[in-house]
Coordinates of C-alpha atoms in Angstrom, one line a residue:
X46 CA 22.6 -8.8 71.5
X47 CA 21.3 -7.8 74.6
X48 CA 19.1 -10.5 76.2
X49 CA 16.1 -7.8 76.4
X50 CA 16.6 -7.4 72.6
X51 CA 15.8 -11.2 72.3
X52 CA 12.1 -11.7 70.8
X53 CA 10.3 -14.7 70.2
X54 CA 10.3 -14.5 66.6
X55 CA 14.7 -14.3 66.8
X56 CA 14.5 -18.2 68.4
X57 CA 14.5 -20.9 65.9
X58 CA 11.2 -23.7 66.3
X59 CA 13.8 -26.2 66.9
X60 CA 15.1 -24.6 69.2
X61 CA 11.9 -24.0 71.4
X62 CA 11.1 -27.6 70.7
X63 CA 14.7 -28.8 72.1
X64 CA 13.9 -26.7 74.9
X65 CA 9.9 -27.9 75.7
X66 CA 11.4 -31.3 75.2
X67 CA 14.1 -30.8 78.1
X68 CA 11.9 -29.1 80.4
X69 CA 9.1 -31.9 79.9
X70 CA 11.5 -35.0 80.5
X71 CA 13.2 -33.0 83.7
X72 CA 9.6 -32.4 85.3
X73 CA 8.3 -36.4 84.4
X74 CA 12.0 -37.3 86.3
X75 CA 11.0 -35.0 88.8
X76 CA 7.7 -36.6 88.9
X77 CA 8.9 -40.4 89.2
X78 CA 11.4 -39.8 91.8
X79 CA 8.5 -38.1 94.1
X80 CA 6.4 -41.3 93.1
X81 CA 9.3 -43.9 93.8
X82 CA 9.9 -41.6 97.2
X83 CA 6.2 -42.1 98.0
X84 CA 6.5 -46.2 97.3
X85 CA 9.1 -46.1 99.5
X86 CA 8.8 -47.3 102.8
X87 CA 10.7 -45.3 105.8
X88 CA 13.6 -46.6 107.1
X89 CA 12.8 -48.3 110.9
X90 CA 15.7 -48.6 112.9
X91 CA 14.9 -50.3 116.5
X92 CA 17.9 -49.5 118.8
X93 CA 17.0 -51.6 122.4
X94 CA 19.0 -51.7 125.9
X95 CA 18.7 -54.9 128.2
X96 CA 18.8 -54.4 132.1
X97 CA 18.5 -50.5 132.5
X98 CA 20.3 -50.4 135.4
X99 CA 23.4 -47.8 135.4
X100 CA 22.2 -44.6 136.1
X101 CA 25.3 -43.4 134.5
X102 CA 24.2 -44.9 131.3
X103 CA 20.6 -43.8 131.9
X104 CA 22.3 -40.3 131.5
X105 CA 24.2 -41.0 128.7
X106 CA 21.4 -42.6 126.4
X107 CA 19.0 -40.0 127.2
X108 CA 21.3 -37.4 126.0
X109 CA 21.7 -39.5 123.1
X110 CA 18.5 -39.5 122.2
X111 CA 17.7 -36.0 123.3
X112 CA 20.8 -35.0 120.6
X113 CA 19.6 -37.6 117.9
X114 CA 15.8 -37.5 118.2
X115 CA 16.0 -41.3 118.6
X116 CA 13.7 -42.7 120.5
X117 CA 14.5 -46.0 122.6
X118 CA 13.3 -49.3 124.3
X119 CA 14.7 -50.1 127.8
X120 CA 14.0 -53.4 128.6
X121 CA 13.9 -53.2 132.2
X122 CA 15.2 -56.0 135.0
X123 CA 12.6 -55.4 138.1
X124 CA 14.8 -56.4 141.1
X125 CA 17.2 -52.9 139.7
X126 CA 13.6 -51.3 141.6
X127 CA 14.7 -53.1 144.7
X128 CA 17.6 -52.4 147.2
X129 CA 19.3 -55.1 148.3
X130 CA 17.5 -54.8 152.1
X131 CA 14.6 -55.5 150.4
X132 CA 15.8 -58.4 148.1
X133 CA 13.7 -61.2 149.9
X134 CA 10.3 -59.7 148.2
X135 CA 11.4 -61.4 144.9
X136 CA 11.2 -65.3 144.4
X137 CA 12.2 -66.6 140.9
X138 CA 10.8 -69.6 139.4
X139 CA 12.6 -72.6 140.8
X140 CA 14.9 -70.1 142.9
X141 CA 15.1 -69.1 146.4
X142 CA 13.8 -66.3 147.6
X143 CA 16.4 -63.1 147.4
X144 CA 18.4 -64.3 144.2
X145 CA 19.1 -62.8 140.8
X146 CA 21.8 -63.2 138.4
X147 CA 22.1 -59.3 138.1
X148 CA 21.7 -58.1 141.6
X149 CA 19.4 -55.3 143.3
X150 CA 19.6 -51.8 143.5
X151 CA 22.3 -50.9 146.3
X152 CA 20.4 -48.9 148.4
X153 CA 16.9 -47.1 147.9
X154 CA 18.8 -43.8 146.7
X155 CA 20.5 -45.7 143.8
X156 CA 16.7 -47.2 143.0
X157 CA 14.7 -43.7 143.3
X158 CA 17.4 -42.1 140.9
X159 CA 16.8 -44.6 138.3
X160 CA 13.2 -44.4 138.9
X161 CA 13.9 -41.0 138.0
X162 CA 15.1 -41.9 134.6
X163 CA 12.6 -44.3 134.0
X164 CA 9.6 -41.7 134.6
X165 CA 12.1 -38.8 132.1
X166 CA 12.6 -41.8 129.8
X167 CA 8.9 -42.6 129.2
X168 CA 7.8 -39.0 129.1
X169 CA 10.1 -37.9 126.3
X170 CA 8.5 -40.7 124.3
X171 CA 10.9 -43.6 125.2
X172 CA 9.5 -46.8 125.8
X173 CA 10.1 -49.1 129.0
X174 CA 9.9 -52.9 128.1
X175 CA 10.1 -56.2 130.2
X176 CA 13.0 -58.1 130.8
X177 CA 11.7 -60.0 133.5
X178 CA 13.1 -59.7 137.0
X179 CA 16.2 -61.9 138.1
X180 CA 17.5 -62.4 134.8
X181 CA 17.3 -66.4 135.0
X182 CA 17.3 -68.6 132.2
X183 CA 13.5 -69.7 131.5
X184 CA 14.1 -72.0 128.3
X185 CA 12.1 -74.6 130.5
X186 CA 9.9 -72.3 132.5
X187 CA 6.2 -73.1 132.6
X188 CA 3.4 -71.2 131.3
X189 CA 3.1 -70.7 134.8
X190 CA 6.2 -70.0 136.4
X191 CA 6.3 -67.4 133.5
X192 CA 2.9 -65.6 135.0
X193 CA 4.5 -65.7 138.2
X194 CA 7.2 -63.9 136.8
X195 CA 5.4 -61.4 135.4
X196 CA 2.8 -60.7 138.6
X197 CA 6.6 -60.0 140.2
X198 CA 7.4 -57.1 137.8
X199 CA 4.5 -55.7 137.9
X200 CA 4.1 -55.7 141.5
X201 CA 7.6 -54.7 141.6
X202 CA 6.9 -51.2 138.7
X203 CA 3.7 -50.2 140.7
X204 CA 5.0 -50.1 144.2
X205 CA 8.7 -49.1 143.3
X206 CA 8.2 -45.3 144.5
X207 CA 6.4 -46.8 147.7
X208 CA 8.6 -49.1 148.9
X209 CA 11.5 -46.9 148.1
X210 CA 10.3 -44.0 150.7
X211 CA 9.0 -41.9 148.0
X212 CA 6.3 -40.4 146.4
X213 CA 5.3 -41.6 142.9
X214 CA 5.2 -39.1 140.5
X215 CA 1.5 -38.2 138.8
X216 CA 0.5 -40.6 136.1
X217 CA 2.8 -43.5 137.3
X218 CA -0.1 -45.8 138.6
X219 CA -1.6 -45.7 134.9
X220 CA 1.9 -46.1 133.6
X221 CA 2.7 -49.1 135.7
X222 CA -0.6 -51.3 134.8
X223 CA -0.9 -50.3 130.9
X224 CA 2.7 -49.0 129.5
X225 CA 4.7 -52.1 129.6
X226 CA 3.7 -53.9 125.8
X227 CA 6.6 -55.8 125.2
X228 CA 9.2 -58.4 126.3
X229 CA 12.7 -59.3 126.4
X230 CA 13.9 -62.7 127.4
X231 CA 17.1 -62.6 129.3
X232 CA 19.8 -65.0 127.6
X233 CA 17.2 -64.6 124.4
X234 CA 16.2 -68.1 126.1
X235 CA 12.7 -68.5 124.7
X236 CA 10.3 -71.7 125.2
X237 CA 6.7 -72.7 125.0
X238 CA 6.0 -71.5 128.4
X239 CA 7.1 -68.0 127.8
X240 CA 5.4 -67.5 124.3
X241 CA 2.0 -69.0 126.0
X242 CA 2.1 -66.7 129.0
X243 CA 3.0 -63.7 126.8
X244 CA -0.1 -64.1 125.0
X245 CA -2.3 -65.2 128.2
X246 CA -0.8 -61.9 129.4
X247 CA -1.8 -59.8 126.4
X248 CA 1.7 -58.5 125.6
X249 CA 1.7 -56.8 122.0
X250 CA 5.3 -57.9 121.3
X251 CA 8.1 -60.6 121.9
X252 CA 12.0 -59.3 121.1
X253 CA 13.7 -62.2 122.2
X254 CA 14.2 -64.3 118.8
X255 CA 16.6 -64.1 116.0
X256 CA 16.6 -64.1 112.4
X257 CA 19.4 -64.9 109.8
X258 CA 18.9 -61.2 108.7
X259 CA 16.6 -58.5 109.1
X260 CA 13.3 -59.6 108.8
X261 CA 9.7 -57.7 109.3
X262 CA 8.0 -58.8 112.2
X263 CA 5.2 -61.1 112.2
X264 CA 2.1 -60.1 113.4
X265 CA 0.6 -63.6 112.9
X266 CA -0.2 -64.2 116.3
X267 CA -1.9 -62.5 119.1
X268 CA 1.8 -61.2 120.1
X269 CA 3.6 -60.0 117.4
X270 CA 7.8 -61.2 117.3
X271 CA 10.4 -59.4 116.5
X272 CA 13.5 -61.1 115.7
X273 CA 17.3 -59.6 116.2
X274 CA 19.2 -60.0 113.0
X275 CA 22.6 -61.9 112.2
X276 CA 24.4 -59.1 110.5
X277 CA 27.9 -59.5 108.3
X278 CA 31.0 -58.5 110.6
X279 CA 34.9 -58.0 110.8
X280 CA 37.2 -59.4 107.7
X281 CA 35.4 -62.1 107.2
X282 CA 31.9 -60.8 107.6
X283 CA 31.1 -63.5 109.1
X284 CA 27.2 -63.2 110.5
X285 CA 26.7 -62.4 114.4
X286 CA 23.7 -61.3 116.3
X287 CA 23.3 -57.3 116.2
X288 CA 23.7 -57.2 119.9
X289 CA 27.1 -55.5 121.9
X290 CA 27.7 -58.6 124.2
X291 CA 28.2 -60.9 121.3
X292 CA 30.7 -58.6 119.4
X293 CA 32.1 -58.3 123.2
X294 CA 32.0 -62.5 123.1
X295 CA 33.5 -62.5 119.3
X296 CA 36.0 -59.7 119.7
X297 CA 37.8 -60.8 122.7
X298 CA 36.2 -63.8 124.0
X299 CA 34.1 -61.8 127.0
X300 CA 37.4 -60.9 128.1
X301 CA 38.0 -57.0 129.2
X302 CA 40.6 -55.5 126.2
X303 CA 40.6 -51.9 127.1
X304 CA 43.9 -51.6 124.5
X305 CA 41.5 -52.8 121.5
X306 CA 38.6 -50.4 122.3
X307 CA 39.3 -48.3 119.2
X308 CA 39.9 -51.1 116.6
X309 CA 36.8 -52.9 118.5
X310 CA 34.5 -49.5 118.3
X311 CA 35.6 -49.3 114.5
X312 CA 34.7 -52.7 113.7
X313 CA 31.3 -52.6 115.3
X314 CA 30.3 -49.1 113.8
X315 CA 31.2 -50.7 110.5
X316 CA 28.7 -53.6 110.8
X317 CA 26.2 -51.2 111.9
X318 CA 26.5 -48.8 108.8
X319 CA 27.1 -52.1 106.4
X320 CA 23.6 -53.8 107.9
X321 CA 21.5 -50.1 107.6
X322 CA 22.9 -49.3 104.4
X323 CA 21.8 -52.7 103.3
X324 CA 18.0 -52.1 104.2
X325 CA 18.1 -48.4 103.2
X326 CA 19.0 -49.6 99.8
X327 CA 17.2 -52.3 99.0
X328 CA 14.1 -53.6 100.8
X329 CA 13.6 -51.4 104.0
X330 CA 13.1 -53.9 106.6
X331 CA 13.2 -52.5 110.0
X332 CA 17.1 -52.7 111.8
X333 CA 17.3 -53.8 115.1
X334 CA 20.3 -53.4 117.3
X335 CA 20.3 -54.6 121.0
X336 CA 23.0 -53.4 123.6
X337 CA 23.7 -53.7 127.5
X338 CA 23.7 -51.3 130.4
X339 CA 27.5 -52.3 130.1
X340 CA 30.4 -50.6 128.9
X341 CA 32.1 -53.7 127.3
X342 CA 35.7 -53.4 126.2
X343 CA 36.4 -49.9 126.8
X344 CA 33.4 -48.4 125.9
X345 CA 33.6 -49.8 122.3
X346 CA 30.2 -50.8 121.5
X347 CA 28.2 -47.8 123.3
X348 CA 30.9 -45.1 121.2
X349 CA 30.0 -47.5 117.9
X350 CA 26.4 -46.8 119.0
X351 CA 26.3 -43.3 119.8
X352 CA 28.1 -42.1 116.6
X353 CA 25.6 -44.9 114.2
X354 CA 22.9 -42.8 115.7
X355 CA 24.1 -39.2 115.4
X356 CA 24.9 -39.8 111.7
X357 CA 21.9 -42.0 111.2
X358 CA 18.8 -40.7 112.6
X359 CA 18.6 -37.7 111.0
X360 CA 18.8 -39.0 107.5
X361 CA 15.7 -38.4 104.9
X362 CA 13.2 -41.3 105.3
X363 CA 15.0 -42.9 108.3
X364 CA 13.2 -43.1 112.0
X365 CA 15.0 -44.0 114.7
X366 CA 11.8 -45.3 116.6
X367 CA 10.8 -47.4 119.8
X368 CA 9.0 -51.5 119.4
X369 CA 5.5 -50.2 120.0
X370 CA 6.0 -47.2 117.5
X371 CA 7.1 -49.8 115.1
X372 CA 4.0 -51.4 115.1
X373 CA 2.0 -48.9 114.8
X374 CA 3.7 -47.5 111.6
X375 CA 3.9 -50.8 110.0
X376 CA 0.3 -51.7 110.8
X377 CA -0.7 -48.4 109.5
X378 CA 1.3 -48.9 105.9
X379 CA -0.2 -52.4 106.1
X380 CA -3.6 -51.4 106.3
X381 CA -3.4 -48.4 103.7
X382 CA -1.9 -50.8 101.3
X383 CA -4.6 -53.3 101.6
X384 CA -7.3 -50.4 101.3

């Protein structure tokens, strides 16, 4: 009998009942999966760079973002907007004028190239945050000290193009006065003076603290607090701050060892993957990873980052976003849950 010859009367009722039950069960299963997906929050991944100086790494990071759809946060040190010839314009609290632990731009041409990268990054949806200016340990600085540092950052940013003999692009003035909403302290060195200054200046968030593992940001204070997590790493799965410099110290005692670059790259990537999967299949708290504009151990950690971003940021229910975007998404979700 061909299929066209089958009539409803020729099918036994038990077969119809079984078929109906199977269809209903399958449909119910799909509905349940859809409901679970709606209840499950998206996995946020926040990737940031401290310093934001090396122009070659600016180009590499922007290419990574454009390729993957990720959006990064760049915590800028303002002395990189000043040429060495202009260094006396900066004076850190408790230090003489012209001092900086991370140096200055070599010349105005270098600073202008950096400014072009900053503007391109911002226009593409990435975030520029503050890392202060001269990268000093400010754990003992007073509120007044920090406010002076913030003032110098603001001045350096707003006058950067003019000070390097160029005309600022349209929109720069508004960007310089309103777009810098987040901060990360050099050396992750915090104190009461810093937190008081951040709140006084109206910063939306601070990203300078450390937590035992991924945690949701603390929105209980006027300035939200994000904490870089400790994540398991290496053969013994010992906890480490999820930052390239900390991996550099653990892997090679902060001594360049390019001969082991591939080994260190694989270890870093394994740690990033494991930390991500634990959240993605679990509570889905935001995962933060921190980097610097320095290629340590032959580029091991940047190489691991690129591989991680390329394989992760396009996955379903994953969003690789800036800190400011994370705040918007998390608060929107919280407001929706409350209603």
